[in-house]
PDB file of C-alpha atoms and ligand atoms in Angstrom:
ATOM      1  CA  MET O1222       3.007  10.480  23.267  1.00 92.00           C
ATOM      2  CA  THR O1223       4.482   7.267  22.891  1.00 96.00           C
ATOM      3  CA  ARG O1224       7.428   6.722  20.739  1.00 97.00           C
ATOM      4  CA  TYR O1225       6.783   3.954  17.901  1.00 97.00           C
ATOM      5  CA  ALA O1226       9.275   2.179  15.878  1.00 97.00           C
ATOM      6  CA  LEU O1227       8.137   1.401  12.347  1.00 98.00           C
ATOM      7  CA  LYS O1228       9.308  -0.728   9.045  1.00 98.00           C
ATOM      8  CA  VAL O1229       7.750   1.618   6.575  1.00 98.00           C
ATOM      9  CA  ASN O1230       8.819   0.776   2.606  1.00 98.00           C
ATOM     10  CA  GLY O1231      11.791  -1.181   3.803  1.00 97.00           C
ATOM     11  CA  GLN O1232      13.335   1.266   6.160  1.00 98.00           C
ATOM     12  CA  SER O1233      13.251   1.407   9.797  1.00 98.00           C
ATOM     13  CA  ARG O1234      11.359   4.879  10.795  1.00 98.00           C
ATOM     14  CA  THR O1235      10.490   6.437  14.526  1.00 97.00           C
ATOM     15  CA  VAL O1236       7.737   8.744  15.383  1.00 98.00           C
ATOM     16  CA  ASP O1237       6.326  10.282  18.647  1.00 98.00           C
ATOM     17  CA  VAL O1238       2.413  10.461  18.225  1.00 97.00           C
ATOM     18  CA  ASP O1239      -0.666   9.628  20.623  1.00 96.00           C
ATOM     19  CA  ASP O1240      -1.389   5.969  20.554  1.00 93.00           C
ATOM     20  CA  ASP O1241      -4.849   6.567  18.924  1.00 95.00           C
ATOM     21  CA  THR O1242      -3.209   8.510  15.968  1.00 98.00           C
ATOM     22  CA  PRO O1243      -4.336   7.026  12.741  1.00 98.00           C
ATOM     23  CA  LEU O1244      -1.700   5.260  10.589  1.00 98.00           C
ATOM     24  CA  LEU O1245      -2.490   7.444   7.788  1.00 98.00           C
ATOM     25  CA  TYR O1246      -1.669  10.600   9.829  1.00 98.00           C
ATOM     26  CA  VAL O1247       1.597   9.435  10.999  1.00 98.00           C
ATOM     27  CA  LEU O1248       2.599   8.519   7.015  1.00 98.00           C
ATOM     28  CA  ARG O1249       1.395  11.772   5.676  1.00 98.00           C
ATOM     29  CA  ASN O1250       2.112  13.805   8.476  1.00 98.00           C
ATOM     30  CA  ASP O1251       5.154  12.554  10.002  1.00 98.00           C
ATOM     31  CA  LEU O1252       7.025  10.359   7.165  1.00 98.00           C
ATOM     32  CA  GLY O1253       5.869  12.708   4.310  1.00 98.00           C
ATOM     33  CA  LEU O1254       4.723   9.954   2.805  1.00 98.00           C
ATOM     34  CA  HIS O1255       1.632  11.486   0.557  1.00 98.00           C
ATOM     35  CA  GLY O1256       0.538   8.582  -1.852  1.00 97.00           C
ATOM     36  CA  PRO O1257      -2.109   7.764   0.640  1.00 98.00           C
ATOM     37  CA  LYS O1258      -4.889   9.759   0.309  1.00 98.00           C
ATOM     38  CA  TYR O1259      -7.494  11.396   3.066  1.00 98.00           C
ATOM     39  CA  GLY O1260     -10.871  10.640   1.998  1.00 96.00           C
ATOM     40  CA  CYS O1261     -13.958   9.802   4.027  1.00 96.00           C
ATOM     41  CA  GLY O1262     -11.476   8.800   7.358  1.00 97.00           C
ATOM     42  CA  LEU O1263     -14.143   6.433   8.008  1.00 98.00           C
ATOM     43  CA  GLY O1264     -12.739   2.963   6.512  1.00 97.00           C
ATOM     44  CA  GLN O1265     -15.457   3.481   3.631  1.00 97.00           C
ATOM     45  CA  CYS O1266     -13.510   4.702   0.453  1.00 97.00           C
ATOM     46  CA  GLY O1267     -10.028   3.054   0.228  1.00 97.00           C
ATOM     47  CA  ALA O1268      -8.311   6.487  -0.944  1.00 97.00           C
ATOM     48  CA  CYS O1269      -6.017   5.947   2.241  1.00 98.00           C
ATOM     49  CA  THR O1270      -5.020   2.301   1.461  1.00 98.00           C
ATOM     50  CA  VAL O1271      -1.451   0.542   1.985  1.00 98.00           C
ATOM     51  CA  HIS O1272      -0.156  -2.762   2.733  1.00 98.00           C
ATOM     52  CA  ILE O1273       0.381  -4.066   6.120  1.00 98.00           C
ATOM     53  CA  GLU O1274       2.597  -7.164   5.969  1.00 97.00           C
ATOM     54  CA  GLY O1275       1.495  -7.610   2.317  1.00 96.00           C
ATOM     55  CA  GLN O1276      -2.249  -7.168   2.586  1.00 97.00           C
ATOM     56  CA  ALA O1277      -4.538  -4.118   1.870  1.00 98.00           C
ATOM     57  CA  ALA O1278      -5.629  -2.380   4.705  1.00 98.00           C
ATOM     58  CA  ARG O1279      -7.220   1.291   5.440  1.00 98.00           C
ATOM     59  CA  SER O1280      -4.695   3.372   7.226  1.00 98.00           C
ATOM     60  CA  CYS O1281      -7.339   5.814   8.286  1.00 98.00           C
ATOM     61  CA  ILE O1282      -8.742   3.251  10.669  1.00 98.00           C
ATOM     62  CA  THR O1283      -5.459   1.744  11.935  1.00 98.00           C
ATOM     63  CA  PRO O1284      -4.879   3.202  15.022  1.00 98.00           C
ATOM     64  CA  ILE O1285      -0.453   3.097  15.016  1.00 97.00           C
ATOM     65  CA  GLY O1286      -0.554   1.376  18.356  1.00 96.00           C
ATOM     66  CA  THR O1287      -1.780  -1.545  16.663  1.00 97.00           C
ATOM     67  CA  VAL O1288       0.961  -1.859  13.933  1.00 97.00           C
ATOM     68  CA  GLY O1289       3.865  -2.913  15.798  1.00 94.00           C
ATOM     69  CA  TRP O1290       6.862  -4.074  13.350  1.00 94.00           C
ATOM     70  CA  ARG O1291       4.731  -5.359  10.769  1.00 97.00           C
ATOM     71  CA  ALA O1292       5.980  -4.457   7.229  1.00 98.00           C
ATOM     72  CA  VAL O1293       4.159  -1.242   5.986  1.00 98.00           C
ATOM     73  CA  THR O1294       4.068  -0.433   2.235  1.00 98.00           C
ATOM     74  CA  THR O1295       2.845   2.606   0.974  1.00 98.00           C
ATOM     75  CA  LEU O1296       2.222   3.732  -2.454  1.00 98.00           C
ATOM     76  CA  GLU O1297       6.134   5.301  -3.060  1.00 98.00           C
ATOM     77  CA  GLY O1298       7.123   1.642  -1.490  1.00 98.00           C
ATOM     78  CA  LEU O1299       5.702   0.219  -4.850  1.00 97.00           C
ATOM     79  CA  GLY O1300       7.910   1.903  -7.185  1.00 95.00           C
ATOM     80  CA  SER O1301       8.975   5.659  -8.223  1.00 93.00           C
ATOM     81  CA  SER O1302       8.465   7.825 -11.371  1.00 92.00           C
ATOM     82  CA  ALA O1303      11.825   6.609 -13.135  1.00 96.00           C
ATOM     83  CA  ARG O1304      11.160   3.141 -11.986  1.00 96.00           C
ATOM     84  CA  PRO O1305       7.311   2.298 -11.615  1.00 97.00           C
ATOM     85  CA  ALA O1306       6.052  -1.188 -10.566  1.00 97.00           C
ATOM     86  CA  LYS O1307       4.155  -2.856 -13.322  1.00 97.00           C
ATOM     87  CA  ILE O1308       0.867  -2.145 -11.836  1.00 98.00           C
ATOM     88  CA  GLN O1309       1.323   1.508 -11.975  1.00 97.00           C
ATOM     89  CA  GLN O1310       3.006   1.325 -15.280  1.00 97.00           C
ATOM     90  CA  ALA O1311      -0.301  -0.112 -16.357  1.00 97.00           C
ATOM     91  CA  PHE O1312      -2.276   2.682 -14.865  1.00 97.00           C
ATOM     92  CA  ILE O1313      -0.503   5.132 -16.865  1.00 96.00           C
ATOM     93  CA  ASP O1314      -0.336   2.679 -20.015  1.00 96.00           C
ATOM     94  CA  LYS O1315      -4.401   2.511 -19.756  1.00 96.00           C
ATOM     95  CA  GLN O1316      -4.779   6.576 -18.664  1.00 95.00           C
ATOM     96  CA  ALA O1317      -6.585   4.742 -15.819  1.00 94.00           C
ATOM     97  CA  LEU O1318      -7.109   8.050 -14.021  1.00 89.00           C
ATOM     98  CA  GLN O1319      -8.925  11.492 -13.918  1.00 87.00           C
ATOM     99  CA  CYS O1320      -7.957  13.431 -11.119  1.00 88.00           C
ATOM    100  CA  GLY O1321      -6.348  10.759  -9.492  1.00 88.00           C
ATOM    101  CA  TYR O1322      -7.443  11.128  -6.000  1.00 90.00           C
ATOM    102  CA  CYS O1323      -8.497   7.277  -5.671  1.00 92.00           C
ATOM    103  CA  CYS O1324      -5.628   5.969  -7.265  1.00 94.00           C
ATOM    104  CA  ASN O1325      -3.808   5.330  -4.619  1.00 97.00           C
ATOM    105  CA  GLY O1326      -6.330   3.107  -3.090  1.00 97.00           C
ATOM    106  CA  MET O1327      -6.791   1.281  -6.681  1.00 97.00           C
ATOM    107  CA  ILE O1328      -3.233   0.761  -7.340  1.00 98.00           C
ATOM    108  CA  MET O1329      -2.627  -0.723  -3.714  1.00 98.00           C
ATOM    109  CA  THR O1330      -5.692  -2.827  -3.838  1.00 98.00           C
ATOM    110  CA  SER O1331      -4.696  -4.076  -6.967  1.00 98.00           C
ATOM    111  CA  ALA O1332      -1.245  -4.884  -6.273  1.00 98.00           C
ATOM    112  CA  ALA O1333      -2.465  -6.716  -3.463  1.00 98.00           C
ATOM    113  CA  LEU O1334      -5.010  -8.656  -5.587  1.00 98.00           C
ATOM    114  CA  LEU O1335      -2.205  -9.348  -7.705  1.00 98.00           C
ATOM    115  CA  ALA O1336       0.032 -10.476  -5.067  1.00 97.00           C
ATOM    116  CA  ASN O1337      -2.581 -12.945  -3.609  1.00 96.00           C
ATOM    117  CA  LYS O1338      -3.588 -13.891  -7.320  1.00 97.00           C
ATOM    118  CA  PRO O1339      -1.368 -13.123 -10.434  1.00 97.00           C
ATOM    119  CA  LYS O1340      -4.287 -14.054 -12.861  1.00 98.00           C
ATOM    120  CA  PRO O1341      -7.364 -12.378 -11.585  1.00 98.00           C
ATOM    121  CA  THR O1342     -10.599 -12.607 -14.090  1.00 98.00           C
ATOM    122  CA  GLU O1343     -12.349  -9.829 -14.899  1.00 97.00           C
ATOM    123  CA  GLU O1344     -15.085 -10.364 -12.222  1.00 97.00           C
ATOM    124  CA  GLU O1345     -12.442 -10.889  -9.535  1.00 98.00           C
ATOM    125  CA  VAL O1346     -10.829  -7.693 -10.344  1.00 98.00           C
ATOM    126  CA  LYS O1347     -14.424  -5.769  -9.908  1.00 97.00           C
ATOM    127  CA  ALA O1348     -14.989  -7.471  -6.665  1.00 97.00           C
ATOM    128  CA  ALA O1349     -11.712  -6.419  -5.330  1.00 97.00           C
ATOM    129  CA  LEU O1350     -12.068  -3.106  -5.960  1.00 96.00           C
ATOM    130  CA  ALA O1351     -15.734  -2.967  -5.234  1.00 95.00           C
ATOM    131  CA  GLY O1352     -15.031  -1.509  -1.772  1.00 94.00           C
ATOM    132  CA  ASN O1353     -12.763   1.170  -3.777  1.00 94.00           C
ATOM    133  CA  LEU O1354     -14.642   4.740  -4.363  1.00 92.00           C
ATOM    134  CA  ARG O1355     -14.157   6.746  -7.434  1.00 86.00           C
ATOM    135  CA  ARG O1356     -16.548   9.626  -8.970  1.00 82.00           C
ATOM    136  CA  CYS O1357     -15.363   9.813 -12.656  1.00 86.00           C
ATOM    137  CA  GLY O1358     -15.726   7.852 -15.843  1.00 84.00           C
ATOM    138  CA  THR O1359     -12.478   5.375 -15.306  1.00 89.00           C
ATOM    139  CA  TYR O1360     -14.046   2.472 -14.410  1.00 88.00           C
ATOM    140  CA  GLN O1361     -13.410   0.404 -17.358  1.00 94.00           C
ATOM    141  CA  ARG O1362      -9.774   1.450 -17.793  1.00 95.00           C
ATOM    142  CA  ILE O1363      -8.975   1.128 -14.131  1.00 96.00           C
ATOM    143  CA  CYS O1364     -10.338  -2.913 -14.676  1.00 97.00           C
ATOM    144  CA  ASP O1365      -8.020  -2.894 -17.953  1.00 97.00           C
ATOM    145  CA  ALA O1366      -5.374  -1.467 -16.282  1.00 98.00           C
ATOM    146  CA  VAL O1367      -5.145  -4.416 -13.327  1.00 98.00           C
ATOM    147  CA  LEU O1368      -5.722  -7.276 -16.273  1.00 98.00           C
ATOM    148  CA  HIS O1369      -2.882  -5.769 -18.235  1.00 97.00           C
ATOM    149  CA  ALA O1370      -0.498  -5.865 -15.467  1.00 97.00           C
ATOM    150  CA  ALA O1371      -1.284  -9.513 -14.902  1.00 97.00           C
ATOM    151  CA  GLN O1372      -0.237 -10.414 -18.567  1.00 93.00           C
ATOM    152  CA  ASP O1373       3.268 -11.825 -18.993  1.00 72.00           C
TER     153      ASP O1373
HETATM  154 FE1  FES T2343      -9.597   5.906   4.467  1.00 64.94          FE
HETATM  155 FE2  FES T2343     -11.401   6.608   3.294  1.00 64.94          FE
HETATM  156  S1  FES T2343      -9.787   7.433   4.012  1.00 64.94           S
HETATM  157  S2  FES T2343     -11.202   4.543   3.679  1.00 64.94           S
END
């Protein structure tokens, strides 16, 4: 076990975990942040996506020992039920979810896209989300939600 000091959602947090523990496990099991989901555990589905220094990252394949003091943001760090972020509100407005399991990854990846490219085209949205898997029929509504969030 090693003690790690982390910066998560703007707060300093300390955990005692093995060096190869995935960031996803630390967030969910040690810090109680259940926005990031366990899907494949192999970096292939996107359900576990978080931001590390503003960039979308697959937390299931990110060993805690590689994170350091870089800022980690989870879905909880974007907004809350009472004060959702613009992209979260857009997903609600466009009803862009069915079971909701993929939504963490969709929203976190979309938020990173919009931070880097505030006015993406539909093709750019689809390309950004291509690595996020979903099994329902909300493909177009997800895309519509991202474009909706990009409006002034
Ligand atoms: Fe991390 Fe699938 S759970 S990419």
